Short mmCIF file of C-alpha atoms in Angstrom, two decimals:
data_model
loop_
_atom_site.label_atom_id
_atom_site.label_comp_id
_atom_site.label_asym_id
_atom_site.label_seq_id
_atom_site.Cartn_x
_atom_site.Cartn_y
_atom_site.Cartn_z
CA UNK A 1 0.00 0.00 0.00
CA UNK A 2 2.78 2.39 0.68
CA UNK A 3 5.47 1.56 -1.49
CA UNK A 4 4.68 -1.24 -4.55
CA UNK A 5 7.66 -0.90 -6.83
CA UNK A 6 7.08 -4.02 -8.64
CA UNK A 7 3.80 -3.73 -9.53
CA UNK A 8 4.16 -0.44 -11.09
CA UNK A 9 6.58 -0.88 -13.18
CA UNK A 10 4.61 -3.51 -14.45
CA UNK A 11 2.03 -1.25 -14.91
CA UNK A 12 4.36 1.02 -16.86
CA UNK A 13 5.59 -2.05 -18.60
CA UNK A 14 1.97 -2.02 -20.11
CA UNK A 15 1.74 1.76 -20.72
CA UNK A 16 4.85 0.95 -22.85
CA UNK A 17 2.94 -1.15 -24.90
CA UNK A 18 -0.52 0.66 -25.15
CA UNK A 19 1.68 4.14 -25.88
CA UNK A 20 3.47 1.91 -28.68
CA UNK A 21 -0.13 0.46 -30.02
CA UNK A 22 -1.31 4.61 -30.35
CA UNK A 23 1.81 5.88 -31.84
CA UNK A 24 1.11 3.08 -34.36
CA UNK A 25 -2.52 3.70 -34.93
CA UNK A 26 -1.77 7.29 -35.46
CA UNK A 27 0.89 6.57 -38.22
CA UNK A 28 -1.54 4.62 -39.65
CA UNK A 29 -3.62 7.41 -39.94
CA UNK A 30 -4.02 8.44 -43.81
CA UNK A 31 -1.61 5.95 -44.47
CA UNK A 32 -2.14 2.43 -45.77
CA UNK A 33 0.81 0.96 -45.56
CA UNK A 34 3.09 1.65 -41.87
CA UNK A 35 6.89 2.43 -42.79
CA UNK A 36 9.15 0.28 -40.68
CA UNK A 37 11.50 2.90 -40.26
CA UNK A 38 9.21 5.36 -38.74
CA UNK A 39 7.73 3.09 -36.66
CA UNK A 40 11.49 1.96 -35.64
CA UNK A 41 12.15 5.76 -34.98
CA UNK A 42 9.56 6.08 -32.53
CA UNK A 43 10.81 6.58 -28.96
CA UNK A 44 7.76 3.77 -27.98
CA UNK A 45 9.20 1.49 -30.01
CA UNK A 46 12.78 1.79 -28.40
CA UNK A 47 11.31 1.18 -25.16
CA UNK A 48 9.22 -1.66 -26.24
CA UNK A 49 12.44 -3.61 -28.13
CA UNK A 50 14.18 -2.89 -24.91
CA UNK A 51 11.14 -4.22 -22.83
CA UNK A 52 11.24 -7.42 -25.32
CA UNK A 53 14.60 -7.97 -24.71
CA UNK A 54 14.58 -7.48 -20.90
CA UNK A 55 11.75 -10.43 -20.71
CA UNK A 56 13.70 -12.51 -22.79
CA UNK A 57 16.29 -12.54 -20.88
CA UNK A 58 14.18 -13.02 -17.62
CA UNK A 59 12.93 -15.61 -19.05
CA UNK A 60 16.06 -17.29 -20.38
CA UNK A 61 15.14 -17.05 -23.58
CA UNK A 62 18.97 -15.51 -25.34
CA UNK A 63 17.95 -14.47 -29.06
CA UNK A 64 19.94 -12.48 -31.40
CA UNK A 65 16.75 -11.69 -33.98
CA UNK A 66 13.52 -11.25 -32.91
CA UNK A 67 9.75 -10.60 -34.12
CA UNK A 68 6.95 -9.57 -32.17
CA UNK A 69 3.24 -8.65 -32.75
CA UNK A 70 0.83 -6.13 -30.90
CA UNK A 71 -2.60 -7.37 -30.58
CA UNK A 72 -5.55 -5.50 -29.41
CA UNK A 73 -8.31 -7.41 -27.55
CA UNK A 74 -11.55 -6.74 -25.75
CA UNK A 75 -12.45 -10.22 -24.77
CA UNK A 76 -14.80 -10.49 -27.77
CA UNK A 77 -12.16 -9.68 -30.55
CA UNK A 78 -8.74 -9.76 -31.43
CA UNK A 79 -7.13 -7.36 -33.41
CA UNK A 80 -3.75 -6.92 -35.26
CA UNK A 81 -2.29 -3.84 -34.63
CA UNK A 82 0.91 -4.70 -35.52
CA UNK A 83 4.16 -7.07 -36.86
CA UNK A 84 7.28 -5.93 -36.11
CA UNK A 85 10.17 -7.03 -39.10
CA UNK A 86 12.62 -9.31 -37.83
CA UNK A 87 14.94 -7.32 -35.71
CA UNK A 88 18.63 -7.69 -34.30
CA UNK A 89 19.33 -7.17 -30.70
CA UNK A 90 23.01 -6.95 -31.53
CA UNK A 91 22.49 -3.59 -33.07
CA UNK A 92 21.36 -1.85 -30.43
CA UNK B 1 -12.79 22.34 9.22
CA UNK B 2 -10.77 25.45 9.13
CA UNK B 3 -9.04 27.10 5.94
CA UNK B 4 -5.47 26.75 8.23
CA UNK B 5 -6.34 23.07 8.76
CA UNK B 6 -7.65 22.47 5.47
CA UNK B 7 -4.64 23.94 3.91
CA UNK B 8 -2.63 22.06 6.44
CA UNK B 9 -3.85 18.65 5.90
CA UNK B 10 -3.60 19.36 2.02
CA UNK B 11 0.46 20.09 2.69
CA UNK B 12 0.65 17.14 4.72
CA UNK B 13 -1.50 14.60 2.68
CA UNK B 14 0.79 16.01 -0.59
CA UNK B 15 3.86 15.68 0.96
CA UNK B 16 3.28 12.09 1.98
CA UNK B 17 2.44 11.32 -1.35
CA UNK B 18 5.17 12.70 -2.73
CA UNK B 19 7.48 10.92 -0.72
CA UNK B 20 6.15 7.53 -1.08
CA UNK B 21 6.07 8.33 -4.55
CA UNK B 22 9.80 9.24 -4.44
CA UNK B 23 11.23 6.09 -2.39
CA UNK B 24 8.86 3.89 -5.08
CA UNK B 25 11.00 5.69 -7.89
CA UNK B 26 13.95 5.31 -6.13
CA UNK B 27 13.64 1.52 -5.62
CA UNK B 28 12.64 1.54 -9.26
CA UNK B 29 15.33 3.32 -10.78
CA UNK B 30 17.80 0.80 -8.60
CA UNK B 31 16.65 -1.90 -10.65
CA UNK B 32 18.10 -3.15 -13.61
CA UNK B 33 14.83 -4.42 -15.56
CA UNK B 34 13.66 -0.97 -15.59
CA UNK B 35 16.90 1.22 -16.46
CA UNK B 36 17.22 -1.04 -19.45
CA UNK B 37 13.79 -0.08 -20.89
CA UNK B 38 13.91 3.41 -19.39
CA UNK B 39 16.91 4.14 -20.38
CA UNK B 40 18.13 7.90 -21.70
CA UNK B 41 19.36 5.94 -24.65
CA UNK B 42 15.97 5.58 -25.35
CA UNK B 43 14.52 8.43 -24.58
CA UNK B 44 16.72 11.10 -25.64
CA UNK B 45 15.48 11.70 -29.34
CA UNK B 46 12.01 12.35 -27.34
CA UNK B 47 13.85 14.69 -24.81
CA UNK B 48 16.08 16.62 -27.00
CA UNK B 49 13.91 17.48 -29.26
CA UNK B 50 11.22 18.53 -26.88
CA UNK B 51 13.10 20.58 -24.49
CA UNK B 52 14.88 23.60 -25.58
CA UNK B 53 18.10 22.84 -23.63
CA UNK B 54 21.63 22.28 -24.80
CA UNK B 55 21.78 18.42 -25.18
CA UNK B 56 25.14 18.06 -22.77
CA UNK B 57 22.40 19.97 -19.72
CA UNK B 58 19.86 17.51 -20.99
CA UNK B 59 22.11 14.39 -20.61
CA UNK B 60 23.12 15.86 -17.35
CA UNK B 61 19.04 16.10 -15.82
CA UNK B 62 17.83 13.04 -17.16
CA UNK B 63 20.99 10.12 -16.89
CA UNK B 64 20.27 7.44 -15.14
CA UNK B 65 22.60 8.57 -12.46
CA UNK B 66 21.45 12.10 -12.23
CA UNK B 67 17.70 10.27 -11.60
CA UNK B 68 18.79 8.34 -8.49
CA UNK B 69 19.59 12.62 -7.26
CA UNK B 70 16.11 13.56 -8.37
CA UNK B 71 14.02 11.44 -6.30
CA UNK B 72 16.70 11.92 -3.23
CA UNK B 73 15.53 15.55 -3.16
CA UNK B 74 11.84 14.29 -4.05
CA UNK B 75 12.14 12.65 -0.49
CA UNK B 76 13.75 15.20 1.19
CA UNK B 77 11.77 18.20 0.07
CA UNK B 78 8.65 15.90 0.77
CA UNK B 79 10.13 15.56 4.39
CA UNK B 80 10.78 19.08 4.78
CA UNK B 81 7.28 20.19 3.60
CA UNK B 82 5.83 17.53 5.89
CA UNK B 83 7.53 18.75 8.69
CA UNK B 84 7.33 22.87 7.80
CA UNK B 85 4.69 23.72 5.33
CA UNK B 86 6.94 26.30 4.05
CA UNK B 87 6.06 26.99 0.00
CA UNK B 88 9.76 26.75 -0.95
CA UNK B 89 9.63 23.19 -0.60
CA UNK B 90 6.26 22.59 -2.37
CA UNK B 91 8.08 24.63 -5.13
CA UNK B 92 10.61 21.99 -4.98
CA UNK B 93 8.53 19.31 -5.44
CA UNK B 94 6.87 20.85 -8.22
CA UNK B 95 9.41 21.60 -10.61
CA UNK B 96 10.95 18.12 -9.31
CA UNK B 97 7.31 16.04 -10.04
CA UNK B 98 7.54 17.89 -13.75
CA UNK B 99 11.16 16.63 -14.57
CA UNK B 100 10.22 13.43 -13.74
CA UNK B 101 6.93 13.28 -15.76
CA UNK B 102 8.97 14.96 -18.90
CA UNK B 103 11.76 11.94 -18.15
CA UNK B 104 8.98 9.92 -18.57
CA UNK B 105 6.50 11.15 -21.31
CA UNK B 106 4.11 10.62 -19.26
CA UNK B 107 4.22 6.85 -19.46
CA UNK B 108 5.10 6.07 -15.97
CA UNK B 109 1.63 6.89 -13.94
CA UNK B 110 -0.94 9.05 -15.81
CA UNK B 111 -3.99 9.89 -13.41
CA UNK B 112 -2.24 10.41 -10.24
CA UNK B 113 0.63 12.49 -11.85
CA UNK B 114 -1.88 14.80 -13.23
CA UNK B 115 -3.72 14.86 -9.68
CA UNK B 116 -0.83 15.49 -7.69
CA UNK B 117 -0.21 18.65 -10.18
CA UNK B 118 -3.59 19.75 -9.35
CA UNK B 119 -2.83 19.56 -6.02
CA UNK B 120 0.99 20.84 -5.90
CA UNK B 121 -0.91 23.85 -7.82
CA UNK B 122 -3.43 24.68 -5.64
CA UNK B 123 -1.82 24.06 -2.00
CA UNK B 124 1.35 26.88 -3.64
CA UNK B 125 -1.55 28.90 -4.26
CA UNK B 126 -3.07 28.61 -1.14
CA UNK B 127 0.36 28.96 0.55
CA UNK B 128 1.92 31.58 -1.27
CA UNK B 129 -1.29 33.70 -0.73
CA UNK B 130 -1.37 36.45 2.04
CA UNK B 131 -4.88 36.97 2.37
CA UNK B 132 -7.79 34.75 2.52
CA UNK B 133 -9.68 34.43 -0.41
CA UNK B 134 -6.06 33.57 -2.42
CA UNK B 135 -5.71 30.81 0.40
CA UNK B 136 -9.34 29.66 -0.71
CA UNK B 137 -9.34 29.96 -4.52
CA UNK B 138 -6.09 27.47 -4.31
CA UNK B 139 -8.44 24.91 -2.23
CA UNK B 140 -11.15 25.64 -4.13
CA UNK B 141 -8.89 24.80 -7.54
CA UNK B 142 -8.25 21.22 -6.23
CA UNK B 143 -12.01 20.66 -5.16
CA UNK B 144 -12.96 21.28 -8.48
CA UNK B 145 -10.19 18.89 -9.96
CA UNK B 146 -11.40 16.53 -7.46
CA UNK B 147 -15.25 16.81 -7.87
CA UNK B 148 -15.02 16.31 -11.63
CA UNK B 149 -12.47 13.46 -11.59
CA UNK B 150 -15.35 11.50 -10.19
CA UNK B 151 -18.01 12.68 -12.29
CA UNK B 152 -15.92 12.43 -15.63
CA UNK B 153 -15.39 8.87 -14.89
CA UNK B 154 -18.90 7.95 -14.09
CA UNK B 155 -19.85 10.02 -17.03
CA UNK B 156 -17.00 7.78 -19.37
CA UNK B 157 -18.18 4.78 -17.88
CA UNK B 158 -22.31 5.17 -17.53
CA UNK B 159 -21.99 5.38 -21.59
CA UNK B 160 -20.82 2.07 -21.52
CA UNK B 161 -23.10 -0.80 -21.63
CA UNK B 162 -20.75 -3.02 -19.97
CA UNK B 163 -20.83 -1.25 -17.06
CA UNK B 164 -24.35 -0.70 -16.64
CA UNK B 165 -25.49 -4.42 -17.74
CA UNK B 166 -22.89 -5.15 -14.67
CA UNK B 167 -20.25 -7.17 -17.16
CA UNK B 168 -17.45 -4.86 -16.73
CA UNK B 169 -15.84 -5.29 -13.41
CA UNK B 170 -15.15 -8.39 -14.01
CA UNK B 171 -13.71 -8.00 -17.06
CA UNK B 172 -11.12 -5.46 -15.77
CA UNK B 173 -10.41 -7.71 -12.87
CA UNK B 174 -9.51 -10.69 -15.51
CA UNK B 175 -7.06 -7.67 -17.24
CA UNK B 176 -5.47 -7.22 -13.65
CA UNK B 177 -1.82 -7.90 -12.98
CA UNK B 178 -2.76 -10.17 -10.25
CA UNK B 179 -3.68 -13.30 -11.44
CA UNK B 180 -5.70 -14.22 -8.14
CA UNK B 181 -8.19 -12.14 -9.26
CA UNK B 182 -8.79 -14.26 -12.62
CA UNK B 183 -10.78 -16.58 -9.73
CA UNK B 184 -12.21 -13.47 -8.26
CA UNK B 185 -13.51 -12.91 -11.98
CA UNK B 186 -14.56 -15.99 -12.57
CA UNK B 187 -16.89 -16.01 -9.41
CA UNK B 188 -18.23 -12.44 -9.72
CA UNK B 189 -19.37 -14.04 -13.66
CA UNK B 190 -21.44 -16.52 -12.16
CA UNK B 191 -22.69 -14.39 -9.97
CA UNK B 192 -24.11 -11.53 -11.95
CA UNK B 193 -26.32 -9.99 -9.57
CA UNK B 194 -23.53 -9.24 -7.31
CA UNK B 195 -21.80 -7.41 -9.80
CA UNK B 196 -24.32 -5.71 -11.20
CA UNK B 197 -25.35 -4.04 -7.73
CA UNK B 198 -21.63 -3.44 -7.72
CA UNK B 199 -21.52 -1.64 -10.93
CA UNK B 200 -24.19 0.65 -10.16
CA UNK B 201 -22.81 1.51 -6.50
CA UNK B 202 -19.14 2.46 -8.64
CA UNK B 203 -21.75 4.36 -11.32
CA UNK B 204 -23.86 5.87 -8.41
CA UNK B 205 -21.10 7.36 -6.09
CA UNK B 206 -19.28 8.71 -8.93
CA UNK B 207 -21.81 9.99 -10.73
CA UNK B 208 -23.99 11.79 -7.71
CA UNK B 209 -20.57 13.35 -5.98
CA UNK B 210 -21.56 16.84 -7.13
CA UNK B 211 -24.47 16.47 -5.02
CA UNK B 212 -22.33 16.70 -1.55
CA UNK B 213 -22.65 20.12 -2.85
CA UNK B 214 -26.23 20.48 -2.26
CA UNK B 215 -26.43 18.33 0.95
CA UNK B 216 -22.81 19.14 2.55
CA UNK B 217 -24.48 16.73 5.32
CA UNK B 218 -23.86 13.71 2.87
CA UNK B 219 -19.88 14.27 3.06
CA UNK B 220 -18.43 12.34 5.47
CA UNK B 221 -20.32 9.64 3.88
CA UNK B 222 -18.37 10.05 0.25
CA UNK B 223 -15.35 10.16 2.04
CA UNK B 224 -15.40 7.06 3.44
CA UNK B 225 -16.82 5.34 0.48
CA UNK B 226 -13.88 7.41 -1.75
CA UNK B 227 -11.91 6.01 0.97
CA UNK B 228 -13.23 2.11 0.31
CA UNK B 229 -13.42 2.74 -3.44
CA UNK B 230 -9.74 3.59 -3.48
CA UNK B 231 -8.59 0.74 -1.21
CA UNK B 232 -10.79 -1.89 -3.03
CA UNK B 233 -8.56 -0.36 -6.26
CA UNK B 234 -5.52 -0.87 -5.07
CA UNK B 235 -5.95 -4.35 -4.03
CA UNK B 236 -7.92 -5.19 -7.65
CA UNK B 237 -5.16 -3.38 -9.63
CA UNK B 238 -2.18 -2.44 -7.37
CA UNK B 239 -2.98 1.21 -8.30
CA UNK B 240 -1.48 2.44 -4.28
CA UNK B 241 -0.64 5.98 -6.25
CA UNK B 242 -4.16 6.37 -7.14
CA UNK B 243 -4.88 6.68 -3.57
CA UNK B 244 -2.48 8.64 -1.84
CA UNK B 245 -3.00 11.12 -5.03
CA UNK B 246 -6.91 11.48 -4.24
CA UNK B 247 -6.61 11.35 -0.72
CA UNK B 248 -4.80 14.68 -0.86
CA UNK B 249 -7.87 16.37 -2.75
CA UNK B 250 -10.09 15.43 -0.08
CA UNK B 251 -9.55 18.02 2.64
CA UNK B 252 -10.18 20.97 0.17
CA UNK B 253 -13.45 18.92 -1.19
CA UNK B 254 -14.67 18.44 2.32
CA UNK B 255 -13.89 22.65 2.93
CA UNK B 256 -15.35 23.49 0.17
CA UNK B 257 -18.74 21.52 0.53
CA UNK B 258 -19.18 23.33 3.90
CA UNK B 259 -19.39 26.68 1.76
CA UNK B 260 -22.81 25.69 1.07
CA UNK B 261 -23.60 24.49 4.83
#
């Protein structure tokens, strides 16, 4: 009650992703198709590749390439927001 | 209650919140899971291009290391204004609580950031004023905050049929961080009645607050309930912020309802 640490950065863990999942819906705006380098210059996507990287290495999980995909749901639906190209963590 | 209390127990509600805040980010910013997402690395296209700063005095605010130093005199200067309820140190805290929502884009804790501007605002306000009515108008600018932060969100919710057939607690609890609350979930949807009553109680508290207004009589009442409501949050969702953030609008709430007495 006074001082949760781990549970909020959890819950920032998620804002991470829902900020990502708006920064992407609003380059989609006008736009058909997303550019992967915008979307790879957005500051929400360096957090979320770091936040990708972080769990796979909590988990034990050592990759040099990755691919992810955001997915919108309200317990009825499931929606596609988006796929990420396959991306090297060596880069960084 | 009187406008030296009230503007006391503001000060001293903040400045508690503040500081719990402040060890929380302190603990945090320890931690290697979250320095690796939040790191400057990351966020210094965002910073540098948004703040008009020379990039070497941005670097210097906002590295990790400097961070640990910002929420040290977050704690302090919450201790000091705890113990004094001098202005310079709610002035502190201020320009403090912005650097760390600009380090964070406002990613970190949304509602309660916001509310704890509203009332870092209005207790300087209220403190910096020499005369009376400037002491009121800063209470008065939290109540308002306050009062409408539970309206608004009755209003966004009542819209919603989820909430008023009764489906949407549960459904929020089953989005919850805690998974022991998937059962919780799971009970509450075979028992619909139950959360239906529930769902109105959330809808009818929120919605009706402006009428402590009318009958001051009722407050005491909200309060606790505010006080329940905010506790039962914080063990569905975790969200402790949430209610160290509101309970700090509630003394000027409670003043300000006895205007109408």
């Amino acid at each position: 009650m006074l001082v949760n640490v781990d549970c909020n950065i959890k819950l920032a863990q998620i804002n991470v992703i829902e900020h990502f999942a708006r920064d992407v819906q609003e380059l989609q705006v006008g736009n058909d198709l997303l550019c992967s380098q915008k979307v790879q210059e957005l500051t929400s996507f360096k957090l979320l590749r770091s936040l990708i990287q972080m769990k796979l290495s909590e988990y034990l999980l050592e990759s040099k390439t990755i691919q992810f995909q955001v997915l919108g749901s309200n317990y009825q639906e499931k929606v596609l927001i988006y796929v990420s190209d396959w991306l090297s963590l060596e880069s960084r | 209650m009187t406008l030296a209390l009230t503007v006391g127990l503001s000060a001293s509600c903040l400045a508690i919140a503040m500081l719990l805040q402040g060890l929380e980010m302190l603990l945090a910013v320890r931690a290697k899971r979250f320095c690796d997402v939040w790191s400057y690395e990351n966020l210094k296209t965002d910073l540098e291009a948004g703040l008009p700063l020379p990039h070497g005095v941005i670097q210097f605010i906002f590295s990790e290391k400097k961070l640990i130093w910002l929420f040290w005199w977050q704690i302090i200067f919450a201790c000091c204004g705890l113990l004094t309820h001098h202005y310079v140190f709610f002035v502190g805290l201020f320009l403090l609580h912005l650097l760390t929502c600009i380090r964070f884009r406002g990613t970190f804790n949304g509602g309660s950031d916001m509310m704890i501007f509203v009332v870092l605002t209005g207790v300087l306000i209220s403190l910096l004023s020499t005369n009376e009515s400037g002491q009121k108008l800063g209470l008065i600018y939290i109540a308002i905050h306050g009062f409408y932060s539970y309206f608004k969100a009755g209003l966004v919710k009542v819209v919603h049929p989820d909430w008023r057939q009764g489906r949407a607690i549960s459904v929020f609890l089953k989005r919850s961080l805690f998974t022991e609350n998937q059962r919780v979930a799971d009970w509450l949807d075979r028992h619909h009645d139950i959360t239906f009553v529930m769902s109105w109680v959330v809808l009818t508290f929120e919605l009706s607050i402006f009428l402590t207004l009318i009958f001051p009589n009722l407050m005491l009442f909200y309060f606790l309930a505010a006080i329940v409501f905010h506790f039962m949050i914080y063990l569905s969702f975790g969200l402790n912020r949430f209610f160290w953030s509101w309970l700090s609008a509630w003394p000027s709430m409670i003043f300000v309802s006895q205007f109408f007495l």
